[in-house]
Every structure is written in structure tokens, then in C-alpha cells.
PDB file of C-alpha atoms and ligand atoms in Angstrom:
ATOM      1  CA  UNK A 282     -33.301 153.028 -43.187  1.00 90.00           C
ATOM      2  CA  UNK A 283     -36.156 151.166 -41.905  1.00 89.00           C
ATOM      3  CA  UNK A 284     -38.640 152.888 -44.093  1.00 91.00           C
ATOM      4  CA  UNK A 285     -36.346 152.497 -47.005  1.00 92.00           C
ATOM      5  CA  UNK A 286     -35.897 148.768 -46.672  1.00 91.00           C
ATOM      6  CA  UNK A 287     -39.802 148.275 -46.105  1.00 94.00           C
ATOM      7  CA  UNK A 288     -41.115 150.531 -48.992  1.00 97.00           C
ATOM      8  CA  UNK A 289     -40.208 150.243 -52.707  1.00 98.00           C
ATOM      9  CA  UNK A 290     -41.940 153.508 -53.393  1.00 98.00           C
ATOM     10  CA  UNK A 291     -39.307 155.314 -50.826  1.00 97.00           C
ATOM     11  CA  UNK A 292     -36.813 153.142 -52.580  1.00 97.00           C
ATOM     12  CA  UNK A 293     -37.716 154.511 -55.997  1.00 98.00           C
ATOM     13  CA  UNK A 294     -38.021 158.099 -54.719  1.00 97.00           C
ATOM     14  CA  UNK A 295     -34.461 158.147 -52.912  1.00 97.00           C
ATOM     15  CA  UNK A 296     -32.838 156.478 -55.817  1.00 97.00           C
ATOM     16  CA  UNK A 297     -34.131 159.127 -58.295  1.00 97.00           C
ATOM     17  CA  UNK A 298     -32.999 161.830 -56.082  1.00 97.00           C
ATOM     18  CA  UNK A 299     -29.501 160.329 -56.105  1.00 97.00           C
ATOM     19  CA  UNK A 300     -29.561 160.037 -59.866  1.00 97.00           C
ATOM     20  CA  UNK A 301     -29.313 156.397 -59.687  1.00 98.00           C
ATOM     21  CA  UNK A 302     -30.039 154.641 -63.006  1.00 98.00           C
ATOM     22  CA  UNK A 303     -33.655 153.477 -62.805  1.00 98.00           C
ATOM     23  CA  UNK A 304     -36.518 152.185 -64.730  1.00 98.00           C
ATOM     24  CA  UNK A 305     -39.015 155.102 -65.399  1.00 98.00           C
ATOM     25  CA  UNK A 306     -41.564 154.690 -62.347  1.00 98.00           C
ATOM     26  CA  UNK A 307     -44.557 156.556 -60.974  1.00 98.00           C
ATOM     27  CA  UNK A 308     -45.974 156.123 -57.130  1.00 98.00           C
ATOM     28  CA  UNK A 309     -48.749 155.899 -55.997  1.00 97.00           C
ATOM     29  CA  UNK A 310     -50.992 154.859 -58.922  1.00 98.00           C
ATOM     30  CA  UNK A 311     -54.525 154.097 -59.065  1.00 97.00           C
ATOM     31  CA  UNK A 312     -56.317 152.840 -62.250  1.00 98.00           C
ATOM     32  CA  UNK A 313     -55.953 156.050 -64.175  1.00 98.00           C
ATOM     33  CA  UNK A 314     -52.243 156.200 -63.185  1.00 98.00           C
ATOM     34  CA  UNK A 315     -51.694 152.741 -64.589  1.00 98.00           C
ATOM     35  CA  UNK A 316     -53.194 153.361 -67.759  1.00 98.00           C
ATOM     36  CA  UNK A 317     -51.753 156.771 -68.398  1.00 98.00           C
ATOM     37  CA  UNK A 318     -48.078 155.412 -67.566  1.00 98.00           C
ATOM     38  CA  UNK A 319     -48.851 152.652 -70.146  1.00 98.00           C
ATOM     39  CA  UNK A 320     -49.856 155.424 -72.785  1.00 98.00           C
ATOM     40  CA  UNK A 321     -46.497 156.988 -72.236  1.00 98.00           C
ATOM     41  CA  UNK A 322     -44.103 153.960 -71.889  1.00 98.00           C
ATOM     42  CA  UNK A 323     -45.913 151.153 -73.617  1.00 98.00           C
ATOM     43  CA  UNK A 324     -47.184 147.710 -72.454  1.00 98.00           C
ATOM     44  CA  UNK A 325     -46.072 145.657 -70.547  1.00 98.00           C
ATOM     45  CA  UNK A 326     -45.948 147.604 -67.314  1.00 98.00           C
ATOM     46  CA  UNK A 327     -44.739 146.444 -63.943  1.00 98.00           C
ATOM     47  CA  UNK A 328     -46.806 147.083 -61.060  1.00 98.00           C
ATOM     48  CA  UNK A 329     -45.746 146.557 -57.483  1.00 98.00           C
ATOM     49  CA  UNK A 330     -47.227 146.593 -54.191  1.00 98.00           C
ATOM     50  CA  UNK A 331     -44.859 149.434 -52.230  1.00 98.00           C
ATOM     51  CA  UNK A 332     -44.802 147.038 -48.990  1.00 97.00           C
ATOM     52  CA  UNK A 333     -44.812 143.547 -48.218  1.00 94.00           C
ATOM     53  CA  UNK A 334     -43.934 141.665 -51.373  1.00 92.00           C
ATOM     54  CA  UNK A 335     -41.120 138.964 -51.736  1.00 92.00           C
ATOM     55  CA  UNK A 336     -40.168 136.139 -53.863  1.00 93.00           C
ATOM     56  CA  UNK A 337     -42.379 137.882 -56.791  1.00 92.00           C
ATOM     57  CA  UNK A 338     -45.632 138.209 -54.639  1.00 95.00           C
ATOM     58  CA  UNK A 339     -46.522 141.891 -55.035  1.00 97.00           C
ATOM     59  CA  UNK A 340     -45.162 142.109 -58.535  1.00 97.00           C
ATOM     60  CA  UNK A 341     -47.331 142.094 -61.576  1.00 98.00           C
ATOM     61  CA  UNK A 342     -46.467 142.235 -65.197  1.00 98.00           C
ATOM     62  CA  UNK A 343     -49.511 143.771 -66.863  1.00 98.00           C
ATOM     63  CA  UNK A 344     -49.980 143.324 -70.596  1.00 98.00           C
ATOM     64  CA  UNK A 345     -52.862 145.387 -71.460  1.00 98.00           C
ATOM     65  CA  UNK A 346     -55.770 147.599 -69.898  1.00 98.00           C
ATOM     66  CA  UNK A 347     -58.113 144.429 -68.591  1.00 98.00           C
ATOM     67  CA  UNK A 348     -55.085 143.169 -66.582  1.00 98.00           C
ATOM     68  CA  UNK A 349     -54.439 146.939 -65.213  1.00 98.00           C
ATOM     69  CA  UNK A 350     -58.091 147.350 -64.375  1.00 98.00           C
ATOM     70  CA  UNK A 351     -58.273 144.094 -62.446  1.00 98.00           C
ATOM     71  CA  UNK A 352     -55.210 144.755 -60.420  1.00 98.00           C
ATOM     72  CA  UNK A 353     -56.144 148.172 -59.670  1.00 98.00           C
ATOM     73  CA  UNK A 354     -59.777 147.289 -58.885  1.00 98.00           C
ATOM     74  CA  UNK A 355     -58.117 144.439 -56.325  1.00 97.00           C
ATOM     75  CA  UNK A 356     -55.519 146.775 -54.887  1.00 97.00           C
ATOM     76  CA  UNK A 357     -58.212 149.545 -54.082  1.00 97.00           C
ATOM     77  CA  UNK A 358     -60.393 147.082 -52.598  1.00 97.00           C
ATOM     78  CA  UNK A 359     -57.416 145.673 -50.133  1.00 97.00           C
ATOM     79  CA  UNK A 360     -55.961 148.775 -49.512  1.00 96.00           C
ATOM     80  CA  UNK A 361     -52.607 148.003 -51.180  1.00 97.00           C
ATOM     81  CA  UNK A 362     -50.616 151.045 -52.487  1.00 98.00           C
ATOM     82  CA  UNK A 363     -49.148 150.333 -56.030  1.00 98.00           C
ATOM     83  CA  UNK A 364     -46.432 151.844 -57.888  1.00 98.00           C
ATOM     84  CA  UNK A 365     -45.806 151.266 -61.492  1.00 98.00           C
ATOM     85  CA  UNK A 366     -42.535 150.790 -63.385  1.00 98.00           C
ATOM     86  CA  UNK A 367     -41.557 150.508 -67.168  1.00 98.00           C
ATOM     87  CA  UNK A 368     -40.955 146.901 -68.161  1.00 98.00           C
ATOM     88  CA  UNK A 369     -37.271 146.368 -68.600  1.00 98.00           C
ATOM     89  CA  UNK A 370     -35.907 143.826 -71.298  1.00 98.00           C
ATOM     90  CA  UNK A 371     -33.404 142.373 -68.828  1.00 98.00           C
ATOM     91  CA  UNK A 372     -30.401 140.469 -70.234  1.00 98.00           C
ATOM     92  CA  UNK A 373     -29.023 139.704 -66.747  1.00 98.00           C
ATOM     93  CA  UNK A 374     -29.859 140.341 -63.094  1.00 98.00           C
ATOM     94  CA  UNK A 375     -27.017 141.086 -60.798  1.00 98.00           C
ATOM     95  CA  UNK A 376     -26.577 141.841 -57.349  1.00 98.00           C
ATOM     96  CA  UNK A 377     -24.037 143.676 -55.088  1.00 98.00           C
ATOM     97  CA  UNK A 378     -23.622 143.301 -51.324  1.00 98.00           C
ATOM     98  CA  UNK A 379     -22.224 146.242 -49.551  1.00 98.00           C
ATOM     99  CA  UNK A 380     -21.098 145.754 -45.820  1.00 98.00           C
ATOM    100  CA  UNK A 381     -20.733 149.111 -43.881  1.00 98.00           C
ATOM    101  CA  UNK A 382     -20.261 150.180 -40.250  1.00 98.00           C
ATOM    102  CA  UNK A 383     -21.025 153.403 -38.320  1.00 98.00           C
ATOM    103  CA  UNK A 384     -17.478 154.436 -38.461  1.00 98.00           C
ATOM    104  CA  UNK A 385     -17.646 154.560 -42.212  1.00 97.00           C
ATOM    105  CA  UNK A 386     -15.869 151.615 -43.426  1.00 98.00           C
ATOM    106  CA  UNK A 387     -17.496 149.869 -46.414  1.00 98.00           C
ATOM    107  CA  UNK A 388     -16.563 146.949 -48.296  1.00 98.00           C
ATOM    108  CA  UNK A 389     -18.184 145.266 -51.482  1.00 98.00           C
ATOM    109  CA  UNK A 390     -18.840 141.645 -52.049  1.00 98.00           C
ATOM    110  CA  UNK A 391     -18.089 140.555 -55.595  1.00 98.00           C
ATOM    111  CA  UNK A 392     -20.740 141.308 -58.413  1.00 98.00           C
ATOM    112  CA  UNK A 393     -22.945 138.248 -58.428  1.00 99.00           C
ATOM    113  CA  UNK A 394     -25.527 137.067 -61.274  1.00 98.00           C
ATOM    114  CA  UNK A 395     -28.854 135.812 -59.770  1.00 98.00           C
ATOM    115  CA  UNK A 396     -31.155 133.910 -62.009  1.00 98.00           C
ATOM    116  CA  UNK A 397     -34.897 134.183 -61.060  1.00 97.00           C
ATOM    117  CA  UNK A 398     -38.009 132.134 -62.282  1.00 96.00           C
ATOM    118  CA  UNK A 399     -41.182 133.356 -61.950  1.00 94.00           C
ATOM    119  CA  UNK A 400     -39.851 136.135 -59.486  1.00 94.00           C
ATOM    120  CA  UNK A 401     -37.997 133.859 -57.334  1.00 96.00           C
ATOM    121  CA  UNK A 402     -34.136 133.730 -57.108  1.00 98.00           C
ATOM    122  CA  UNK A 403     -33.213 130.246 -58.039  1.00 98.00           C
ATOM    123  CA  UNK A 404     -29.554 130.455 -58.460  1.00 98.00           C
ATOM    124  CA  UNK A 405     -26.483 132.738 -57.738  1.00 99.00           C
ATOM    125  CA  UNK A 406     -23.178 132.650 -59.670  1.00 98.00           C
ATOM    126  CA  UNK A 407     -20.214 134.205 -58.158  1.00 98.00           C
ATOM    127  CA  UNK A 408     -18.529 136.182 -59.732  1.00 98.00           C
ATOM    128  CA  UNK A 409     -20.972 137.305 -62.262  1.00 98.00           C
ATOM    129  CA  UNK A 410     -19.784 136.515 -65.876  1.00 98.00           C
ATOM    130  CA  UNK A 411     -19.581 140.074 -66.976  1.00 97.00           C
ATOM    131  CA  UNK A 412     -16.806 142.606 -68.207  1.00 97.00           C
ATOM    132  CA  UNK A 413     -14.664 143.980 -65.538  1.00 97.00           C
ATOM    133  CA  UNK A 414     -15.923 147.502 -66.657  1.00 97.00           C
ATOM    134  CA  UNK A 415     -19.422 146.836 -65.933  1.00 98.00           C
ATOM    135  CA  UNK A 416     -18.509 145.007 -62.257  1.00 98.00           C
ATOM    136  CA  UNK A 417     -16.741 148.129 -61.325  1.00 98.00           C
ATOM    137  CA  UNK A 418     -19.731 150.444 -62.308  1.00 98.00           C
ATOM    138  CA  UNK A 419     -21.864 147.941 -60.247  1.00 98.00           C
ATOM    139  CA  UNK A 420     -19.582 148.291 -57.347  1.00 98.00           C
ATOM    140  CA  UNK A 421     -19.241 152.157 -57.457  1.00 98.00           C
ATOM    141  CA  UNK A 422     -23.055 152.625 -57.811  1.00 98.00           C
ATOM    142  CA  UNK A 423     -23.590 150.345 -54.729  1.00 98.00           C
ATOM    143  CA  UNK A 424     -21.145 152.061 -52.525  1.00 98.00           C
ATOM    144  CA  UNK A 425     -22.651 155.551 -53.499  1.00 98.00           C
ATOM    145  CA  UNK A 426     -26.011 154.280 -52.665  1.00 98.00           C
ATOM    146  CA  UNK A 427     -24.885 152.580 -49.288  1.00 98.00           C
ATOM    147  CA  UNK A 428     -23.172 155.774 -48.338  1.00 97.00           C
ATOM    148  CA  UNK A 429     -26.378 157.984 -49.082  1.00 96.00           C
ATOM    149  CA  UNK A 430     -28.701 155.606 -47.364  1.00 95.00           C
ATOM    150  CA  UNK A 431     -26.645 155.471 -44.139  1.00 94.00           C
ATOM    151  CA  UNK A 432     -27.086 151.810 -43.736  1.00 96.00           C
ATOM    152  CA  UNK A 433     -25.071 149.740 -41.440  1.00 97.00           C
ATOM    153  CA  UNK A 434     -24.708 145.979 -41.771  1.00 98.00           C
ATOM    154  CA  UNK A 435     -25.573 144.670 -45.127  1.00 98.00           C
ATOM    155  CA  UNK A 436     -27.186 146.526 -47.958  1.00 98.00           C
ATOM    156  CA  UNK A 437     -28.093 144.328 -51.088  1.00 98.00           C
ATOM    157  CA  UNK A 438     -28.514 146.222 -54.337  1.00 98.00           C
ATOM    158  CA  UNK A 439     -30.513 144.249 -57.002  1.00 98.00           C
ATOM    159  CA  UNK A 440     -29.569 145.490 -60.509  1.00 98.00           C
ATOM    160  CA  UNK A 441     -30.601 144.619 -64.149  1.00 98.00           C
ATOM    161  CA  UNK A 442     -28.318 144.617 -66.985  1.00 98.00           C
ATOM    162  CA  UNK A 443     -30.193 145.952 -69.996  1.00 98.00           C
ATOM    163  CA  UNK A 444     -28.751 147.166 -73.237  1.00 94.00           C
ATOM    164  CA  UNK A 445     -25.233 147.205 -71.584  1.00 93.00           C
ATOM    165  CA  UNK A 446     -26.611 149.466 -68.983  1.00 97.00           C
ATOM    166  CA  UNK A 447     -27.142 148.867 -65.253  1.00 98.00           C
ATOM    167  CA  UNK A 448     -30.533 149.954 -63.695  1.00 98.00           C
ATOM    168  CA  UNK A 449     -31.160 149.643 -59.999  1.00 98.00           C
ATOM    169  CA  UNK A 450     -34.158 147.033 -59.214  1.00 98.00           C
ATOM    170  CA  UNK A 451     -34.416 147.302 -55.471  1.00 97.00           C
ATOM    171  CA  UNK A 452     -32.527 147.597 -52.288  1.00 97.00           C
ATOM    172  CA  UNK A 453     -32.616 145.187 -49.203  1.00 96.00           C
ATOM    173  CA  UNK A 454     -30.875 146.396 -45.793  1.00 96.00           C
ATOM    174  CA  UNK A 455     -29.999 142.921 -44.712  1.00 96.00           C
ATOM    175  CA  UNK A 456     -28.394 139.726 -45.336  1.00 97.00           C
ATOM    176  CA  UNK A 457     -29.951 138.724 -48.517  1.00 98.00           C
ATOM    177  CA  UNK A 458     -30.565 135.657 -50.493  1.00 98.00           C
ATOM    178  CA  UNK A 459     -28.062 136.821 -53.236  1.00 98.00           C
ATOM    179  CA  UNK A 460     -25.259 136.642 -50.520  1.00 98.00           C
ATOM    180  CA  UNK A 461     -25.793 133.292 -49.023  1.00 98.00           C
ATOM    181  CA  UNK A 462     -22.975 131.873 -51.174  1.00 98.00           C
ATOM    182  CA  UNK A 463     -20.483 133.988 -49.095  1.00 99.00           C
ATOM    183  CA  UNK A 464     -21.007 131.521 -46.237  1.00 98.00           C
ATOM    184  CA  UNK A 465     -18.371 129.129 -47.782  1.00 98.00           C
ATOM    185  CA  UNK A 466     -17.290 131.311 -50.850  1.00 98.00           C
ATOM    186  CA  UNK A 467     -16.080 134.501 -49.152  1.00 99.00           C
ATOM    187  CA  UNK A 468     -13.508 135.114 -46.501  1.00 98.00           C
ATOM    188  CA  UNK A 469     -16.008 136.822 -44.264  1.00 99.00           C
ATOM    189  CA  UNK A 470     -19.682 135.735 -44.877  1.00 99.00           C
ATOM    190  CA  UNK A 471     -22.423 138.388 -45.226  1.00 99.00           C
ATOM    191  CA  UNK A 472     -23.728 137.149 -41.717  1.00 98.00           C
ATOM    192  CA  UNK A 473     -20.467 137.892 -40.152  1.00 98.00           C
ATOM    193  CA  UNK A 474     -20.070 141.249 -41.633  1.00 98.00           C
ATOM    194  CA  UNK A 475     -23.630 142.109 -40.994  1.00 98.00           C
ATOM    195  CA  UNK A 476     -22.869 141.569 -37.192  1.00 98.00           C
ATOM    196  CA  UNK A 477     -19.526 143.233 -37.541  1.00 98.00           C
ATOM    197  CA  UNK A 478     -21.120 146.277 -39.204  1.00 98.00           C
ATOM    198  CA  UNK A 479     -23.955 146.795 -36.728  1.00 98.00           C
ATOM    199  CA  UNK A 480     -21.691 146.414 -33.781  1.00 98.00           C
ATOM    200  CA  UNK A 481     -19.189 149.042 -35.336  1.00 98.00           C
ATOM    201  CA  UNK A 482     -16.345 146.370 -35.476  1.00 98.00           C
ATOM    202  CA  UNK A 483     -13.642 146.195 -38.250  1.00 98.00           C
ATOM    203  CA  UNK A 484     -15.155 144.596 -41.480  1.00 98.00           C
ATOM    204  CA  UNK A 485     -13.880 141.214 -42.618  1.00 98.00           C
ATOM    205  CA  UNK A 486     -12.561 140.630 -45.929  1.00 98.00           C
ATOM    206  CA  UNK A 487     -15.070 140.158 -48.832  1.00 98.00           C
ATOM    207  CA  UNK A 488     -12.918 138.398 -51.321  1.00 98.00           C
ATOM    208  CA  UNK A 489     -13.914 135.017 -52.834  1.00 98.00           C
ATOM    209  CA  UNK A 490     -11.747 132.128 -51.653  1.00 98.00           C
ATOM    210  CA  UNK A 491     -12.029 130.377 -54.971  1.00 98.00           C
ATOM    211  CA  UNK A 492     -12.487 131.606 -58.707  1.00 98.00           C
ATOM    212  CA  UNK A 493     -15.962 130.040 -58.904  1.00 98.00           C
ATOM    213  CA  UNK A 494     -18.943 129.871 -56.427  1.00 99.00           C
ATOM    214  CA  UNK A 495     -22.413 128.726 -57.018  1.00 99.00           C
ATOM    215  CA  UNK A 496     -25.619 128.750 -54.697  1.00 99.00           C
ATOM    216  CA  UNK A 497     -28.686 126.873 -55.911  1.00 98.00           C
ATOM    217  CA  UNK A 498     -32.093 127.371 -53.944  1.00 98.00           C
ATOM    218  CA  UNK A 499     -34.169 124.483 -53.076  1.00 98.00           C
ATOM    219  CA  UNK A 500     -37.987 124.937 -53.439  1.00 97.00           C
ATOM    220  CA  UNK A 501     -40.571 122.899 -52.011  1.00 96.00           C
ATOM    221  CA  UNK A 502     -42.150 120.141 -54.390  1.00 94.00           C
ATOM    222  CA  UNK A 503     -45.470 118.822 -54.092  1.00 92.00           C
ATOM    223  CA  UNK A 504     -45.415 115.379 -52.460  1.00 87.00           C
ATOM    224  CA  UNK A 505     -41.886 115.633 -50.880  1.00 89.00           C
ATOM    225  CA  UNK A 506     -42.448 117.181 -47.381  1.00 88.00           C
ATOM    226  CA  UNK A 507     -39.155 116.026 -45.650  1.00 91.00           C
ATOM    227  CA  UNK A 508     -35.903 117.095 -47.401  1.00 95.00           C
ATOM    228  CA  UNK A 509     -33.932 115.492 -44.431  1.00 94.00           C
ATOM    229  CA  UNK A 510     -34.771 111.981 -45.959  1.00 94.00           C
ATOM    230  CA  UNK A 511     -32.967 113.273 -49.049  1.00 96.00           C
ATOM    231  CA  UNK A 512     -29.891 114.783 -47.197  1.00 97.00           C
ATOM    232  CA  UNK A 513     -27.611 111.644 -47.577  1.00 97.00           C
ATOM    233  CA  UNK A 514     -27.980 111.755 -51.261  1.00 97.00           C
ATOM    234  CA  UNK A 515     -27.228 115.379 -51.657  1.00 98.00           C
ATOM    235  CA  UNK A 516     -24.319 115.170 -49.320  1.00 98.00           C
ATOM    236  CA  UNK A 517     -22.893 112.474 -51.358  1.00 98.00           C
ATOM    237  CA  UNK A 518     -22.347 114.915 -54.156  1.00 98.00           C
ATOM    238  CA  UNK A 519     -18.771 116.172 -53.817  1.00 98.00           C
ATOM    239  CA  UNK A 520     -18.192 119.612 -52.027  1.00 98.00           C
ATOM    240  CA  UNK A 521     -21.847 120.258 -51.554  1.00 98.00           C
ATOM    241  CA  UNK A 522     -22.549 122.457 -48.618  1.00 98.00           C
ATOM    242  CA  UNK A 523     -26.275 121.929 -47.854  1.00 98.00           C
ATOM    243  CA  UNK A 524     -28.212 124.299 -45.561  1.00 98.00           C
ATOM    244  CA  UNK A 525     -31.846 122.904 -44.488  1.00 97.00           C
ATOM    245  CA  UNK A 526     -33.874 125.906 -42.989  1.00 97.00           C
ATOM    246  CA  UNK A 527     -36.105 123.523 -40.971  1.00 94.00           C
ATOM    247  CA  UNK A 528     -39.358 125.314 -42.386  1.00 94.00           C
ATOM    248  CA  UNK A 529     -42.573 123.680 -43.084  1.00 94.00           C
ATOM    249  CA  UNK A 530     -42.363 122.399 -46.781  1.00 93.00           C
ATOM    250  CA  UNK A 531     -44.873 123.979 -49.263  1.00 94.00           C
ATOM    251  CA  UNK A 532     -44.573 124.071 -53.054  1.00 94.00           C
ATOM    252  CA  UNK A 533     -42.542 126.878 -54.338  1.00 94.00           C
ATOM    253  CA  UNK A 534     -41.446 128.012 -50.633  1.00 96.00           C
ATOM    254  CA  UNK A 535     -37.423 128.599 -50.379  1.00 97.00           C
ATOM    255  CA  UNK A 536     -36.594 125.602 -48.051  1.00 97.00           C
ATOM    256  CA  UNK A 537     -32.897 125.077 -48.400  1.00 98.00           C
ATOM    257  CA  UNK A 538     -29.741 125.973 -50.444  1.00 98.00           C
ATOM    258  CA  UNK A 539     -26.748 124.319 -51.623  1.00 98.00           C
ATOM    259  CA  UNK A 540     -23.463 126.176 -52.261  1.00 99.00           C
ATOM    260  CA  UNK A 541     -20.480 124.818 -54.215  1.00 99.00           C
ATOM    261  CA  UNK A 542     -16.819 126.064 -54.518  1.00 98.00           C
ATOM    262  CA  UNK A 543     -14.249 125.423 -57.220  1.00 98.00           C
ATOM    263  CA  UNK A 544     -12.269 126.513 -60.122  1.00 98.00           C
ATOM    264  CA  UNK A 545     -14.490 125.986 -63.261  1.00 98.00           C
ATOM    265  CA  UNK A 546     -17.995 127.860 -63.087  1.00 98.00           C
ATOM    266  CA  UNK A 547     -19.910 125.500 -65.156  1.00 98.00           C
ATOM    267  CA  UNK A 548     -18.505 122.623 -63.267  1.00 98.00           C
ATOM    268  CA  UNK A 549     -19.353 124.153 -59.906  1.00 98.00           C
ATOM    269  CA  UNK A 550     -22.869 125.023 -60.940  1.00 98.00           C
ATOM    270  CA  UNK A 551     -23.448 121.623 -62.119  1.00 98.00           C
ATOM    271  CA  UNK A 552     -22.566 119.969 -58.715  1.00 98.00           C
ATOM    272  CA  UNK A 553     -24.855 122.524 -56.862  1.00 98.00           C
ATOM    273  CA  UNK A 554     -27.750 121.818 -59.234  1.00 98.00           C
ATOM    274  CA  UNK A 555     -27.335 118.005 -58.965  1.00 98.00           C
ATOM    275  CA  UNK A 556     -27.403 118.179 -55.097  1.00 98.00           C
ATOM    276  CA  UNK A 557     -30.176 120.573 -55.169  1.00 98.00           C
ATOM    277  CA  UNK A 558     -32.209 118.311 -57.235  1.00 98.00           C
ATOM    278  CA  UNK A 559     -31.396 115.301 -55.020  1.00 97.00           C
ATOM    279  CA  UNK A 560     -32.928 116.964 -52.073  1.00 97.00           C
ATOM    280  CA  UNK A 561     -36.311 117.474 -53.539  1.00 96.00           C
ATOM    281  CA  UNK A 562     -36.143 113.906 -54.839  1.00 95.00           C
ATOM    282  CA  UNK A 563     -37.743 111.374 -52.564  1.00 92.00           C
ATOM    283  CA  UNK A 564     -35.109 108.548 -51.725  1.00 90.00           C
ATOM    284  CA  UNK A 565     -35.213 105.828 -54.237  1.00 87.00           C
ATOM    285  CA  UNK A 566     -36.709 107.729 -57.204  1.00 91.00           C
ATOM    286  CA  UNK A 567     -35.106 108.944 -60.505  1.00 91.00           C
ATOM    287  CA  UNK A 568     -33.694 112.745 -60.393  1.00 91.00           C
ATOM    288  CA  UNK A 569     -35.573 114.882 -62.667  1.00 79.00           C
ATOM    289  CA  UNK A 570     -33.257 116.885 -64.832  1.00 65.00           C
TER     290      UNK A 570
HETATM  291  N1  ATP B 858     -39.332 146.645 -64.013  1.00 52.91           N
HETATM  292  C1  ATP B 858     -39.051 145.379 -64.408  1.00 52.91           C
HETATM  293  N2  ATP B 858     -39.015 144.841 -65.531  1.00 52.91           N
HETATM  294  C2  ATP B 858     -38.917 143.541 -65.871  1.00 52.91           C
HETATM  295  N3  ATP B 858     -38.938 142.668 -64.928  1.00 52.91           N
HETATM  296  C3  ATP B 858     -38.808 143.277 -63.641  1.00 52.91           C
HETATM  297  C4  ATP B 858     -39.136 144.497 -63.218  1.00 52.91           C
HETATM  298  N4  ATP B 858     -39.267 144.526 -62.063  1.00 52.91           N
HETATM  299  C5  ATP B 858     -39.070 143.347 -61.473  1.00 52.91           C
HETATM  300  N5  ATP B 858     -38.945 142.466 -62.393  1.00 52.91           N
HETATM  301  C6  ATP B 858     -38.754 140.924 -62.137  1.00 52.91           C
HETATM  302  O1  ATP B 858     -39.358 140.554 -60.984  1.00 52.91           O
HETATM  303  C7  ATP B 858     -38.621 139.921 -60.054  1.00 52.91           C
HETATM  304  C8  ATP B 858     -39.100 140.368 -58.809  1.00 52.91           C
HETATM  305  O2  ATP B 858     -38.978 141.856 -58.745  1.00 52.91           O
HETATM  306  P1  ATP B 858     -38.787 142.624 -57.286  1.00 52.91           P
HETATM  307  O3  ATP B 858     -37.018 142.179 -57.029  1.00 52.91           O
HETATM  308  O4  ATP B 858     -38.843 143.836 -57.171  1.00 52.91           O
HETATM  309  O5  ATP B 858     -39.608 141.948 -56.237  1.00 52.91           O
HETATM  310  P2  ATP B 858     -39.717 141.028 -54.999  1.00 52.91           P
HETATM  311  O6  ATP B 858     -40.495 139.989 -54.888  1.00 52.91           O
HETATM  312  O7  ATP B 858     -39.685 141.877 -53.936  1.00 52.91           O
HETATM  313  O8  ATP B 858     -38.186 140.421 -54.844  1.00 52.91           O
HETATM  314  P3  ATP B 858     -37.268 139.688 -53.565  1.00 52.91           P
HETATM  315  O9  ATP B 858     -37.749 138.581 -53.439  1.00 52.91           O
HETATM  316  O10 ATP B 858     -35.982 139.957 -54.191  1.00 52.91           O
HETATM  317  O11 ATP B 858     -37.692 140.790 -52.522  1.00 52.91           O
HETATM  318  C9  ATP B 858     -37.180 140.465 -60.426  1.00 52.91           C
HETATM  319  O12 ATP B 858     -36.123 139.960 -60.084  1.00 52.91           O
HETATM  320  C10 ATP B 858     -37.300 140.487 -62.002  1.00 52.91           C
HETATM  321  O13 ATP B 858     -37.097 139.311 -62.546  1.00 52.91           O
HETATM  322 MG1   MG B 859     -36.024 141.487 -55.695  1.00 52.91          MG
END
């Protein structure tokens, strides 16, 4: 499980062995491998570092031979192992969390939609606004992967929806950013169920406590290093649950998130977005839309 958690090549190989729907891929690849893969599947292609990436670091969309040559040379010089995938025309990104314990109990959290910008998750909407049949497919797929992988605690399964189909993007064998909403949004949070799972205790219930839950991630911005100065303004937003991570601020780094719970998805998301925007606005300044 640790190897699976740390290595995207192992994930792709084991998902392929399971027959889980996935983009075409090849691993490992060098310069020649990237170019040959693009010959077969067309540009763009997506190259990924097999290990060590997060928040879009270690993921490169390559639009032609010069970009592929540059990346291959850099990876070879730094000893970075690469894999390559076909570029997927993603309609929506989705995620399912599975909680599991060694006794074999498994529960899924509701399917969520994740919204990324430049490879970083910005928003999570629960439940995902998809037809029930697609949500059920995602759930069954995630349970199958969890059972085959032998994970205990939380397994996050990141999915792409493209052309009405689901493809598995990647796996994370731990509490995951797509599940932070569950702290306020579900009966038992992903953190609670991670502990229950690894301790082989009975799992808590994973249902939503309200019809709509939204989480908005707060990324560091230039020139505003102290989010706590903006905390009172963010907390003035009705029902905003603010989580500051206490990390050193850096532009683009995930520093906090806000979750809101309610009945109407658009209204719930608007409140979370407002509180998140207030957090990155120095006190007294106008909120940027
Ligand atoms: N094959 C692909 N086709 C199109 N877009 C992709 C593809 N693979 C990844 N992406 C985009 O890049 C994002 C980041 O990719 P991925 O999830 O593999 O990397 P990561 O940086 O390890 O993510 P995380 O922070 O979730 O660990 C995806 O959420 C998606 O938006
Ligand atoms: Mg990812």
C-alpha cells in the first residue's frame, strides 16, 4: 500500500491489472518514449513524475516535441522517473473516499466534484452534481479498488469524467483534500474514519448531514502573510467554518480552507467563496471578486 501511495507508475500498473478504466499510459519513459507515445496518441500528452509530485508539481502537459525534449533532458539530468498519459478532455473532476478497516468493513463517502486550477484543488462540492447512475458507478469502482489494494483507513480515488465515462486519475491512501468537507459535512469525518479504520474499530457513518456542502481552499497571495488578521472578517460570514493550517504563507501554497453547509448548492458555495476571499484580503481592503 505504501508503494502504491507513493508511486504513480505502480498505481497505473495495478489499476490496469484490475481493469479499472484509465487513460492510456506508459511507464517509465525517456525522450524516445515520450515522442513515440505522442505518435500513437496525438498531442498534447501528459508527463508525470512517478514520485514526489503534489498540487500539480510533477505534472506537465506537453504540446509538442520541443517541450517533450526539454522535459526529458531535465528529468534525465535530475534522475526523475517519468510516466506518460494521454491527455483527457476532462468535463468534470470527481473524487470518492473509501474508509476501510482490516476486518473488511468498507464505507464510501458521497461522490464529490473537485475543481482544480493549474493542477491545484480550489473547490470541493458535495454531493457532485452528476446523474445518480454515474455516482453509483464511481462508488462501485472505488470500492473495487479499495478491496484490491488492501488499504485500511482512508483511500481517495480521484476520477475524471470525460465523454460520459469515468477514468481513474490517481489514488491517495490517506485523508485527502477532497474530504476536508466531511469535518462539518458528514456524520463521521474522514479523519475520524481514518483512525477508526487503522485501529480496526467499527467505521462511522459517512452520509452528508445536509443537502449541500462546499469547501473552498485558501491559497497564499503576494503581500498578505498573516491570514489571522483577516479571520474576524471571514468568520462574520454566516456559517463559515474556517480552518487555518498555521503554515508559513507563500503565494500559491494551501494555507487554509473554509467549509459551509446548507440546502442550496449555489448559495452554500457563494458563502464559502466569500469567506475564503476575505481571508486573503488585508483588513480594510476591498475583496477581489
Ligand atoms: N491525463 C490527464 N489529462 C488531462 N489533465 C490531467 C491529466 N492528468 C492530470 N491532469 C490534471 O492535472 C491535475 C493534477 O494531476 P495529478 O492529480 O496526477 O497530480 P498531483 O499534482 O499529484 O495531484 P494531487 O495534488 O492531487 O496529489 C489533475 O487534477 C488534472 O486537472
Ligand atoms: Mg491529484
